[in-house]
mmCIF file of C-alpha atoms in Angstrom:
data_model
loop_
_atom_site.group_PDB
_atom_site.id
_atom_site.type_symbol
_atom_site.label_atom_id
_atom_site.label_comp_id
_atom_site.label_asym_id
_atom_site.label_seq_id
_atom_site.Cartn_x
_atom_site.Cartn_y
_atom_site.Cartn_z
ATOM 1 C CA UNK A 1 -0.945 -11.389 21.017
ATOM 2 C CA UNK A 2 -0.771 -14.414 18.850
ATOM 3 C CA UNK A 3 2.639 -16.000 18.184
ATOM 4 C CA UNK A 4 1.740 -15.946 14.477
ATOM 5 C CA UNK A 5 0.849 -12.211 14.380
ATOM 6 C CA UNK A 6 3.930 -11.488 12.261
ATOM 7 C CA UNK A 7 2.309 -13.474 9.436
ATOM 8 C CA UNK A 8 -0.681 -11.149 9.119
ATOM 9 C CA UNK A 9 -0.764 -9.883 5.550
ATOM 10 C CA UNK A 10 2.410 -11.724 4.662
ATOM 11 C CA UNK A 11 0.926 -14.283 2.323
ATOM 12 C CA UNK A 12 -0.664 -13.939 -1.071
ATOM 13 C CA UNK A 13 -4.421 -13.647 -1.301
ATOM 14 C CA UNK A 14 -4.821 -16.135 -4.139
ATOM 15 C CA UNK A 15 -5.651 -13.454 -6.688
ATOM 16 C CA UNK A 16 -2.241 -12.034 -7.472
ATOM 17 C CA UNK A 17 0.280 -13.054 -10.070
ATOM 18 C CA UNK A 18 3.135 -13.271 -7.558
ATOM 19 C CA UNK A 19 2.133 -14.945 -4.239
ATOM 20 C CA UNK A 20 4.922 -13.227 -2.339
ATOM 21 C CA UNK A 21 5.290 -11.836 1.159
ATOM 22 C CA UNK A 22 4.719 -8.328 -0.142
ATOM 23 C CA UNK A 23 1.584 -8.958 -2.186
ATOM 24 C CA UNK A 24 0.474 -6.083 -4.362
ATOM 25 C CA UNK A 25 -1.678 -3.333 -2.922
ATOM 26 C CA UNK A 26 -4.210 -4.128 -5.621
ATOM 27 C CA UNK A 27 -4.546 -7.733 -4.426
ATOM 28 C CA UNK A 28 -6.055 -6.456 -1.149
ATOM 29 C CA UNK A 29 -8.691 -4.379 -2.931
ATOM 30 C CA UNK A 30 -10.092 -6.540 -5.728
ATOM 31 C CA UNK A 31 -12.903 -9.057 -6.054
ATOM 32 C CA UNK A 32 -12.282 -12.812 -6.091
ATOM 33 C CA UNK A 33 -11.516 -12.700 -9.823
ATOM 34 C CA UNK A 34 -8.760 -10.164 -9.258
ATOM 35 C CA UNK A 35 -10.174 -7.990 -12.022
ATOM 36 C CA UNK A 36 -12.290 -5.335 -10.305
ATOM 37 C CA UNK A 37 -11.380 -2.982 -7.469
ATOM 38 C CA UNK A 38 -14.277 -3.254 -5.034
ATOM 39 C CA UNK A 39 -13.520 -0.429 -2.620
ATOM 40 C CA UNK A 40 -15.160 2.952 -3.174
ATOM 41 C CA UNK A 41 -12.129 5.113 -2.415
ATOM 42 C CA UNK A 42 -8.421 4.489 -1.982
ATOM 43 C CA UNK A 43 -6.523 6.854 0.298
ATOM 44 C CA UNK A 44 -2.835 6.765 -0.525
ATOM 45 C CA UNK A 45 -0.552 7.216 2.469
ATOM 46 C CA UNK A 46 1.783 9.415 0.480
ATOM 47 C CA UNK A 47 -1.124 11.882 -0.013
ATOM 48 C CA UNK A 48 -2.765 11.514 3.385
ATOM 49 C CA UNK A 49 -2.048 15.097 4.451
ATOM 50 C CA UNK A 50 -4.012 16.421 1.481
ATOM 51 C CA UNK A 51 -6.934 13.992 1.853
ATOM 52 C CA UNK A 52 -7.291 13.711 5.627
ATOM 53 C CA UNK A 53 -10.540 15.717 5.795
ATOM 54 C CA UNK A 54 -12.097 13.476 3.141
ATOM 55 C CA UNK A 55 -10.936 10.429 5.119
ATOM 56 C CA UNK A 56 -12.545 11.799 8.287
ATOM 57 C CA UNK A 57 -15.816 12.254 6.412
ATOM 58 C CA UNK A 58 -15.650 8.743 4.940
ATOM 59 C CA UNK A 59 -15.007 6.992 8.263
ATOM 60 C CA UNK A 60 -17.360 8.283 10.964
ATOM 61 C CA UNK A 61 -15.312 7.064 13.948
ATOM 62 C CA UNK A 62 -12.316 9.061 12.684
ATOM 63 C CA UNK A 63 -14.430 12.181 12.259
ATOM 64 C CA UNK A 64 -14.939 12.263 16.023
ATOM 65 C CA UNK A 65 -11.190 12.519 16.553
ATOM 66 C CA UNK A 66 -10.870 15.651 14.353
ATOM 67 C CA UNK A 67 -7.132 15.117 14.115
ATOM 68 C CA UNK A 68 -4.609 12.389 13.457
ATOM 69 C CA UNK A 69 -1.842 11.586 15.887
ATOM 70 C CA UNK A 70 1.545 12.816 14.786
ATOM 71 C CA UNK A 71 3.386 10.643 17.277
ATOM 72 C CA UNK A 72 4.763 8.037 14.890
ATOM 73 C CA UNK A 73 6.643 5.277 16.673
ATOM 74 C CA UNK A 74 7.760 3.458 13.514
ATOM 75 C CA UNK A 75 11.441 3.490 12.679
ATOM 76 C CA UNK A 76 12.709 5.587 9.806
ATOM 77 C CA UNK A 77 13.023 3.460 6.696
ATOM 78 C CA UNK A 78 15.272 4.276 3.747
ATOM 79 C CA UNK A 79 13.620 6.401 1.069
ATOM 80 C CA UNK A 80 12.307 4.413 -1.914
ATOM 81 C CA UNK A 81 14.823 6.146 -4.200
ATOM 82 C CA UNK A 82 17.589 4.206 -2.458
ATOM 83 C CA UNK A 83 16.133 1.053 -4.008
ATOM 84 C CA UNK A 84 14.924 2.412 -7.323
ATOM 85 C CA UNK A 85 18.366 3.735 -8.207
ATOM 86 C CA UNK A 86 19.559 0.140 -8.497
ATOM 87 C CA UNK A 87 18.638 -0.930 -12.037
ATOM 88 C CA UNK A 88 17.959 -4.587 -11.184
ATOM 89 C CA UNK A 89 15.913 -3.802 -8.070
ATOM 90 C CA UNK A 90 13.968 -1.141 -9.950
ATOM 91 C CA UNK A 91 13.156 -3.573 -12.778
ATOM 92 C CA UNK A 92 11.975 -6.226 -10.294
ATOM 93 C CA UNK A 93 9.797 -3.736 -8.395
ATOM 94 C CA UNK A 94 8.205 -2.464 -11.603
ATOM 95 C CA UNK A 95 7.547 -6.005 -12.803
ATOM 96 C CA UNK A 96 6.152 -7.413 -9.556
ATOM 97 C CA UNK A 97 4.105 -4.315 -8.685
ATOM 98 C CA UNK A 98 3.136 -3.289 -12.237
ATOM 99 C CA UNK A 99 -0.559 -3.573 -11.395
ATOM 100 C CA UNK A 100 -0.123 -1.080 -8.541
ATOM 101 C CA UNK A 101 1.750 1.358 -10.773
ATOM 102 C CA UNK A 102 -1.165 1.187 -13.205
ATOM 103 C CA UNK A 103 -4.029 1.282 -10.683
ATOM 104 C CA UNK A 104 -2.696 3.986 -8.382
ATOM 105 C CA UNK A 105 -0.973 6.345 -10.807
ATOM 106 C CA UNK A 106 2.599 5.738 -9.725
ATOM 107 C CA UNK A 107 5.313 6.829 -12.143
ATOM 108 C CA UNK A 108 6.328 3.726 -14.070
ATOM 109 C CA UNK A 109 9.221 5.264 -15.977
#
């Protein structure tokens, strides 16, 4: 490993409004102008169970596996509602990630 591996994905891409550690999801998927999403299909993690077969078809090396591992070693993180219940935090999240709410159909109310 590289001693700088913790920085992977932690900087802005130069095409987002807020060059923060947690750049928008959209900023990873757009052209250099930041205006057009250039990927053919976005698979949302929160809907992966419903779209896994389509993902297997889209990525040939995954199709060979026929199944996804269910051995998740990541720690349990607090549910997003823990943060969105705080009015100030919720306002900041909706402002900073507004483009993601719009592009990926998240509830912005």
